[in-house]
mmCIF file of C-alpha atoms in Angstrom:
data_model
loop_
_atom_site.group_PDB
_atom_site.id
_atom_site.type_symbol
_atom_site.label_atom_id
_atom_site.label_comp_id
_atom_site.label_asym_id
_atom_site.label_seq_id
_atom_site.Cartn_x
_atom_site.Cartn_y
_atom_site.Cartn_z
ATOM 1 C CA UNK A 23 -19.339 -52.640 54.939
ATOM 2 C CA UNK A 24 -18.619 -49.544 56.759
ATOM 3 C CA UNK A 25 -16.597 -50.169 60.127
ATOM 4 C CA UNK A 26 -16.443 -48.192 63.598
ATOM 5 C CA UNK A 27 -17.628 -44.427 62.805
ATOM 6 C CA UNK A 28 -16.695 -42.375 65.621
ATOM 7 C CA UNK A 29 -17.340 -38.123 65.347
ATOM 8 C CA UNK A 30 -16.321 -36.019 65.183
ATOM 9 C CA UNK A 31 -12.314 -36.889 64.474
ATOM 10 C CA UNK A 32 -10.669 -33.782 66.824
ATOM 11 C CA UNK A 33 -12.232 -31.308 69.128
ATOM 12 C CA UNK A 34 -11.252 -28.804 71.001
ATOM 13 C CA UNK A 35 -12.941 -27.533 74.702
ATOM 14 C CA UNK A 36 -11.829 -25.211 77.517
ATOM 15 C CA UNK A 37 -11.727 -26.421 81.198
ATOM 16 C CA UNK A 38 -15.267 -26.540 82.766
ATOM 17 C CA UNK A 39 -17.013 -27.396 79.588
ATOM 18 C CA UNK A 40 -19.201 -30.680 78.263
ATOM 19 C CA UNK A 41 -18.856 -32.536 75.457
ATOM 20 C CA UNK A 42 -20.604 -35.432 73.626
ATOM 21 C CA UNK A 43 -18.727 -37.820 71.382
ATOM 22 C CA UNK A 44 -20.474 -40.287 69.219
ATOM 23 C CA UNK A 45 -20.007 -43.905 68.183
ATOM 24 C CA UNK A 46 -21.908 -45.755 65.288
ATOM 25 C CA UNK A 47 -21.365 -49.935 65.700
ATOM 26 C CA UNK A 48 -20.964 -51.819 62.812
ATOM 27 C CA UNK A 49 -23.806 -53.492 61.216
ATOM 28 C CA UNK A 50 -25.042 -55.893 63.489
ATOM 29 C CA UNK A 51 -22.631 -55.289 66.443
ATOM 30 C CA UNK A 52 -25.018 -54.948 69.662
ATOM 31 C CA UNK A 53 -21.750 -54.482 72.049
ATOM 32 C CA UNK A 54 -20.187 -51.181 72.184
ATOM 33 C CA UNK A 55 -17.269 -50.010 74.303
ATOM 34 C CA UNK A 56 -15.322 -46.600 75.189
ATOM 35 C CA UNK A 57 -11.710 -46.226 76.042
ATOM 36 C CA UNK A 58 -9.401 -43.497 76.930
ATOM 37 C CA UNK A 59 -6.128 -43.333 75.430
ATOM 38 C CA UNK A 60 -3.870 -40.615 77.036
ATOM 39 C CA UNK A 61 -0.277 -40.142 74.843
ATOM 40 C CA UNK A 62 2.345 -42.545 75.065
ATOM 41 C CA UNK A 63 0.131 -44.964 76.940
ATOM 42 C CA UNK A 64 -2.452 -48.090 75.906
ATOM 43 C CA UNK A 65 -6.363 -47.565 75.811
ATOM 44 C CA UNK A 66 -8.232 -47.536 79.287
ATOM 45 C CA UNK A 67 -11.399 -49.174 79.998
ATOM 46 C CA UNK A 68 -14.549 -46.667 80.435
ATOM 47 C CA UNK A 69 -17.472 -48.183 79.543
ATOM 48 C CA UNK A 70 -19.038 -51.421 78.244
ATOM 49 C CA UNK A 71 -22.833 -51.314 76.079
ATOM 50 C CA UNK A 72 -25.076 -54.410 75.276
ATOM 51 C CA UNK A 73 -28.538 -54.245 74.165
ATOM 52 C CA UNK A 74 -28.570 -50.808 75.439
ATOM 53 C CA UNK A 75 -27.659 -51.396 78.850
ATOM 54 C CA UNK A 76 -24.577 -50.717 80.526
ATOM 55 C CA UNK A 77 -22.391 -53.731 81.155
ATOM 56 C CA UNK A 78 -19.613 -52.398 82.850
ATOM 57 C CA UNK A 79 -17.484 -49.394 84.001
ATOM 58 C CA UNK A 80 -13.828 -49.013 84.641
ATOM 59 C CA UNK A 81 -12.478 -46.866 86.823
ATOM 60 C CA UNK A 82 -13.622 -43.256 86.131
ATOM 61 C CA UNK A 83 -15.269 -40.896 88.048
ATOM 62 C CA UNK A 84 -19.263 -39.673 87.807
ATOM 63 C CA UNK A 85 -18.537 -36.856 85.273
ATOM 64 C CA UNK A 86 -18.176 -39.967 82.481
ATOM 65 C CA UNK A 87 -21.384 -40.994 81.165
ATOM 66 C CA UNK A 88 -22.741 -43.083 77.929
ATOM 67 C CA UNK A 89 -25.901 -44.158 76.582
ATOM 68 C CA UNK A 90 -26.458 -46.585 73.793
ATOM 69 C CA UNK A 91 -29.721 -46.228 71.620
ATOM 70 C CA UNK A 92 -31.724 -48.321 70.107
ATOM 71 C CA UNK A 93 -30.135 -48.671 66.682
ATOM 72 C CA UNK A 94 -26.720 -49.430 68.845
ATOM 73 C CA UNK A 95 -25.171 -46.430 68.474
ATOM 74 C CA UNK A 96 -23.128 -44.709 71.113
ATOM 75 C CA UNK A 97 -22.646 -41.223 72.920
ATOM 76 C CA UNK A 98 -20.266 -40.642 75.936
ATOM 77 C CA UNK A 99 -20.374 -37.673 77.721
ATOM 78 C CA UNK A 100 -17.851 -36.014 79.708
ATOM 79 C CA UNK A 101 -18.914 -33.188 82.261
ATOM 80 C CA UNK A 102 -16.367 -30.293 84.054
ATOM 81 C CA UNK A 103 -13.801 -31.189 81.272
ATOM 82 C CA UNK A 104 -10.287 -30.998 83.075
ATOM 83 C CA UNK A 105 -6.900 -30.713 81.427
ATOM 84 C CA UNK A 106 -6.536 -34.414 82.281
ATOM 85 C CA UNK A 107 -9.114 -35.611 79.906
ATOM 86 C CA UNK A 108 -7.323 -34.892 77.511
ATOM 87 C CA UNK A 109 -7.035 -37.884 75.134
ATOM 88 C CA UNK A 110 -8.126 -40.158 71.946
ATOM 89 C CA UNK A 111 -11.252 -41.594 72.697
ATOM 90 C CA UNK A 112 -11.791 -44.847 71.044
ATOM 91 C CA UNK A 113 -14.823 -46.418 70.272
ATOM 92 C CA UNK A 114 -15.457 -50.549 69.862
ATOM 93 C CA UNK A 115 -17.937 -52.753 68.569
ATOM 94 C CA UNK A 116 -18.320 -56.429 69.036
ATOM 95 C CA UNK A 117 -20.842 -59.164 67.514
ATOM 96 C CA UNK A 118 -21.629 -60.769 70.649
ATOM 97 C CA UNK A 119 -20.286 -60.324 74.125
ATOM 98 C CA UNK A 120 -18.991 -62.828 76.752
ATOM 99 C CA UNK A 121 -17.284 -65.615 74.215
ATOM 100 C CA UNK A 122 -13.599 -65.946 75.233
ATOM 101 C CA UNK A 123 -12.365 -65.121 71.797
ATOM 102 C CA UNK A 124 -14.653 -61.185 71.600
ATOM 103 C CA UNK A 125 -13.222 -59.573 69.122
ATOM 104 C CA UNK A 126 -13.335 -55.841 69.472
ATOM 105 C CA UNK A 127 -13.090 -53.727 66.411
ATOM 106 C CA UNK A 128 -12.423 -50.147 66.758
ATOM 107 C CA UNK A 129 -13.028 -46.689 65.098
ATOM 108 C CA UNK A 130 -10.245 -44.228 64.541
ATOM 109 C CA UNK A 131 -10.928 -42.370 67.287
ATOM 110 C CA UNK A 132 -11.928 -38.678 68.566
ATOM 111 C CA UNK A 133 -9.032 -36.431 69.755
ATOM 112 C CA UNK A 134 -10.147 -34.620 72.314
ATOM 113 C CA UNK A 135 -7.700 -31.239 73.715
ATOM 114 C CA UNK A 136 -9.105 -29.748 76.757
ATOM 115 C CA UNK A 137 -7.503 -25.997 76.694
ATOM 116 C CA UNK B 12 -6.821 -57.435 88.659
ATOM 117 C CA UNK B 13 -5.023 -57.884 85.454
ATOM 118 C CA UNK B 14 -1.646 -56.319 84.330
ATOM 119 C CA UNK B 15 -0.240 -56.159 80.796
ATOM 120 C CA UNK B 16 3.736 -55.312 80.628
ATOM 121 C CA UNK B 17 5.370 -54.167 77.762
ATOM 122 C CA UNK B 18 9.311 -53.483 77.914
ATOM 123 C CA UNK B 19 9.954 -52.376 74.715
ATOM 124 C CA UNK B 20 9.151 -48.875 74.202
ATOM 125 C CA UNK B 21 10.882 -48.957 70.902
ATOM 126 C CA UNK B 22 12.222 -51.092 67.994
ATOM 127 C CA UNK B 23 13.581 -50.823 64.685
ATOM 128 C CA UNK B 24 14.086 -54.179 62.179
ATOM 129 C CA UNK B 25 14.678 -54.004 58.687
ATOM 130 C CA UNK B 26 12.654 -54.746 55.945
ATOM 131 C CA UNK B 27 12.155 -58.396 55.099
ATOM 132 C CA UNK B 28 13.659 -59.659 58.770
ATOM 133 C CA UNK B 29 11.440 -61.007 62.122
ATOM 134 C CA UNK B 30 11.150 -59.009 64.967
ATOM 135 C CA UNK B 31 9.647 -60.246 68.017
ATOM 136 C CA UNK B 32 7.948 -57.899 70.589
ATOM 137 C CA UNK B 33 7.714 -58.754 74.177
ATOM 138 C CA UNK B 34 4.775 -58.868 76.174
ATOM 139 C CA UNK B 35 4.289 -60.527 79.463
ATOM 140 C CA UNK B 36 1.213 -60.678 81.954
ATOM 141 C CA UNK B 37 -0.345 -61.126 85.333
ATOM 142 C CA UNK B 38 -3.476 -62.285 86.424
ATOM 143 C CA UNK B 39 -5.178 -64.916 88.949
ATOM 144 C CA UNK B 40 -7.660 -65.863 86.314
ATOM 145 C CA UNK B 41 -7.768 -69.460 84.896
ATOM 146 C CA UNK B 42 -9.098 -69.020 81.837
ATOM 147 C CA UNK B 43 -8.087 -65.741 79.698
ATOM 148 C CA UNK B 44 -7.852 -64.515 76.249
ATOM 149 C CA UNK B 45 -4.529 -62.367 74.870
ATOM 150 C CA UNK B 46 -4.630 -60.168 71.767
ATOM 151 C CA UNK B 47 -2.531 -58.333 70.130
ATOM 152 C CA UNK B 48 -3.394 -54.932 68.263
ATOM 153 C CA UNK B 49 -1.633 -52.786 65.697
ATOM 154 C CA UNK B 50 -2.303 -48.964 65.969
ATOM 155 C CA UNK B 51 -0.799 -46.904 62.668
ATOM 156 C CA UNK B 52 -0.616 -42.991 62.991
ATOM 157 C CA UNK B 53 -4.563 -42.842 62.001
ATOM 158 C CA UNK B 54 -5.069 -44.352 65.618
ATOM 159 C CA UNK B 55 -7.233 -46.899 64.745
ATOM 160 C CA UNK B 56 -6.952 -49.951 66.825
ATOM 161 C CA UNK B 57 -6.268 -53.281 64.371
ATOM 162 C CA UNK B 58 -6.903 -56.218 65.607
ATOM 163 C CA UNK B 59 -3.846 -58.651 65.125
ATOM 164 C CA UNK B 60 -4.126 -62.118 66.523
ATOM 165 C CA UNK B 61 -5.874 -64.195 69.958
ATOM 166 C CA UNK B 62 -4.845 -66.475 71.917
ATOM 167 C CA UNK B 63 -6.474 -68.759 74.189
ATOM 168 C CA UNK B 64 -5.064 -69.846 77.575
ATOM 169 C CA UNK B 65 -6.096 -72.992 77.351
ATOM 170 C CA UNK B 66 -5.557 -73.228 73.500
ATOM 171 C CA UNK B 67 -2.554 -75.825 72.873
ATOM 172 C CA UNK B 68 -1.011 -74.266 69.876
ATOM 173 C CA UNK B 69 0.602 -70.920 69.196
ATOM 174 C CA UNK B 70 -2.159 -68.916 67.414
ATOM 175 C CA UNK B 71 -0.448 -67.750 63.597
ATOM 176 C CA UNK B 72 -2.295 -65.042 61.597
ATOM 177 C CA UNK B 73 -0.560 -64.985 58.108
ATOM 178 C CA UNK B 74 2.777 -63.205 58.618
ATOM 179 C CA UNK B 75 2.258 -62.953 62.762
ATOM 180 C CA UNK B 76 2.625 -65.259 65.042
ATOM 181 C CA UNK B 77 1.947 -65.764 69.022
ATOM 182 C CA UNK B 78 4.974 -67.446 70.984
ATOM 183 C CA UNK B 79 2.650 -68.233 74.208
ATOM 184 C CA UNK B 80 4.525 -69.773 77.140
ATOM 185 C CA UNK B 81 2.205 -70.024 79.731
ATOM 186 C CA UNK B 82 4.148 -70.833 82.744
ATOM 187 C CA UNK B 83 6.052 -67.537 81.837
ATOM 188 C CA UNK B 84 2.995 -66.074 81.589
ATOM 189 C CA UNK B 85 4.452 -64.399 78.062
ATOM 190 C CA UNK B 86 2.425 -63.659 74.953
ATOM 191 C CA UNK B 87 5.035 -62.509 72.300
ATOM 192 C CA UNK B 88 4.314 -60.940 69.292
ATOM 193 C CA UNK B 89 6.244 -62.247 66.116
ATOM 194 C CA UNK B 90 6.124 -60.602 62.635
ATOM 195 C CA UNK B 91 8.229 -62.432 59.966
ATOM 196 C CA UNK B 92 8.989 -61.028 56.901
ATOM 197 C CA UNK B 93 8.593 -57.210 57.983
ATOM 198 C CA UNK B 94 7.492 -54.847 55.567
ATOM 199 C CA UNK B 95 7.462 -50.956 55.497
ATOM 200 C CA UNK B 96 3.428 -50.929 56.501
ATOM 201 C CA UNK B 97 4.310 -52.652 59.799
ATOM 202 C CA UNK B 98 5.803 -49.837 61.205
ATOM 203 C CA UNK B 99 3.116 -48.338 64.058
ATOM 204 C CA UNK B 100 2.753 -49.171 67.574
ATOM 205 C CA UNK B 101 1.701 -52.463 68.446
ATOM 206 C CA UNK B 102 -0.420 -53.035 71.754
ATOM 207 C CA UNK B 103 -0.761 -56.630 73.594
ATOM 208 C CA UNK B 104 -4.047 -56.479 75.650
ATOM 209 C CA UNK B 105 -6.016 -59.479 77.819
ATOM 210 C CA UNK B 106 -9.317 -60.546 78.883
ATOM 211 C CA UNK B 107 -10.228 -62.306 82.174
ATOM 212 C CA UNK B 108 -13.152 -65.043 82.396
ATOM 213 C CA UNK B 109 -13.719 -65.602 86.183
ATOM 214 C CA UNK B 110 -16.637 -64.288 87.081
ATOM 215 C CA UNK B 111 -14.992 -62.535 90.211
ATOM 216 C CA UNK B 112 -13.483 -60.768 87.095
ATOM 217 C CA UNK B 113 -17.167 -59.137 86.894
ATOM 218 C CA UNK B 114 -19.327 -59.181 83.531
ATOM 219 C CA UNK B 115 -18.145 -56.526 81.268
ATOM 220 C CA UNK B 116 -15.490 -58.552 79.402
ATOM 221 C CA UNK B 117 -12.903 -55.600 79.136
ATOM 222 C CA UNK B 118 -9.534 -55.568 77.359
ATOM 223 C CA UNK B 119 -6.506 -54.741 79.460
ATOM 224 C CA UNK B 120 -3.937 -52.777 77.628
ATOM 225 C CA UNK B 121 -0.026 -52.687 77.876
ATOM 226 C CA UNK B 122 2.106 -49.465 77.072
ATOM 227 C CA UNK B 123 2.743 -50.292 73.669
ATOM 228 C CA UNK B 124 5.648 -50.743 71.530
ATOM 229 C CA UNK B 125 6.598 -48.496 68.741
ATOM 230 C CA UNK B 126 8.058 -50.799 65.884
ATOM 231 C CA UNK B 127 9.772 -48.800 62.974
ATOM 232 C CA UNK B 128 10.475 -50.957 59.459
ATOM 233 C CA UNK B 129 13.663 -49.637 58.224
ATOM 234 C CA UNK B 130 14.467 -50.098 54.349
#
């Protein structure tokens, strides 16, 4: 079975610009989550997905924003890219949300350079 | 509010020996989950192990184990029998359950510790 797809793997944007990165679950995984992973530091919280409706948000301003569809797949958007969003964005699914033991499994990422 | 500390920025071991890699934590939840992730150079995250706060044995996963000590509030990491493929940075993260904690059921990451296998 295929596991976390996330797309594309790098990308490259200039200050001011958008961008949309996109998640596909695995197979039967209804819960998807974003984090932000700057270098040299552990994965940050963004946004939580269940049954297509958002669950939670860390701490991040407006110019974040995701949407999960109906076949569970994922897009987050970022808006007036600074040079601070620079990162790897992860992507994780989950089977079922709110048991103690939630495992998250997660995609290898999009690499995201904001020039 | 939950906070994951990780001391260790680095670590070497050689091949075949057990390494243990620190991780300690703070929260004023009762009930909480730890886990502990693997991330090789690909930067997939690879999930490890969990323990349970209220779990009353150390959680083992094959070759890793968890040395939980609760009233320390530490969740260490401990490979045995380390082989070449280990080396990557390894992440210990937790989970709150209060429901002050709010719904979304995030993980709460530490800085990481970059083990290298040495042969």
């Amino acid at each position: 079975d295929a596991g976390v797809t996330q797309s594309p793997t790098h990308l490259i944007k200039t200050r001011g610009q958008q961008v949309t990165l996109r998640c596909s679950p695995i197979s039967g995984h209804k819960s998807v989550s974003w984090y932000q992973q700057v270098l040299g530091q552990g994965p940050q919280f963004i946004f939580q997905y269940y049954e297509k409706e958002e669950r939670g948000r860390g701490n991040f301003p407006d110019r974040f924003s995701a949407r999960q569809f109906p076949n569970y797949s994922s897009e987050l958007n970022v808006n007036a890219l600074l040079l601070g969003d620079s990162a790897l964005y992860l992507c994780a699914s989950s089977l079922v949300r709110g048991v103690n033991n939630e495992k998250l499994f997660f995609g290898s990422g999009t690499q995201l350079s904001v020039l | 509010a939950q906070k994951i500390t990780q001391t260790q920025p680095g670590m070497f071991v050689q091949e075949k020996e057990a390494v243990t890699l620190d991780c300690t934590y703070d929260t004023s939840d009762q009930s909480y989950g730890l886990f502990w992730y693997k991330q090789p150079s690909s930067g997939e995250m690879i999930f490890l192990i969990y323990q349970g706060s209220y779990d009353e044995q150390n959680a083992t996963e094959g070759r890793y184990s968890l040395n939980f000590q609760k009233a320390r509030k530490s969740a260490n990491l401990v490979i045995s029998a380390s082989q070449l493929g280990d080396s990557a940075m390894y992440f210990c993260a937790m989970r709150g359950f209060s429901t002050s904690s709010g719904s979304a059921r995030q993980l709460t990451f530490g800085s990481g510790t970059q083990l290298t296998v040495l042969p």
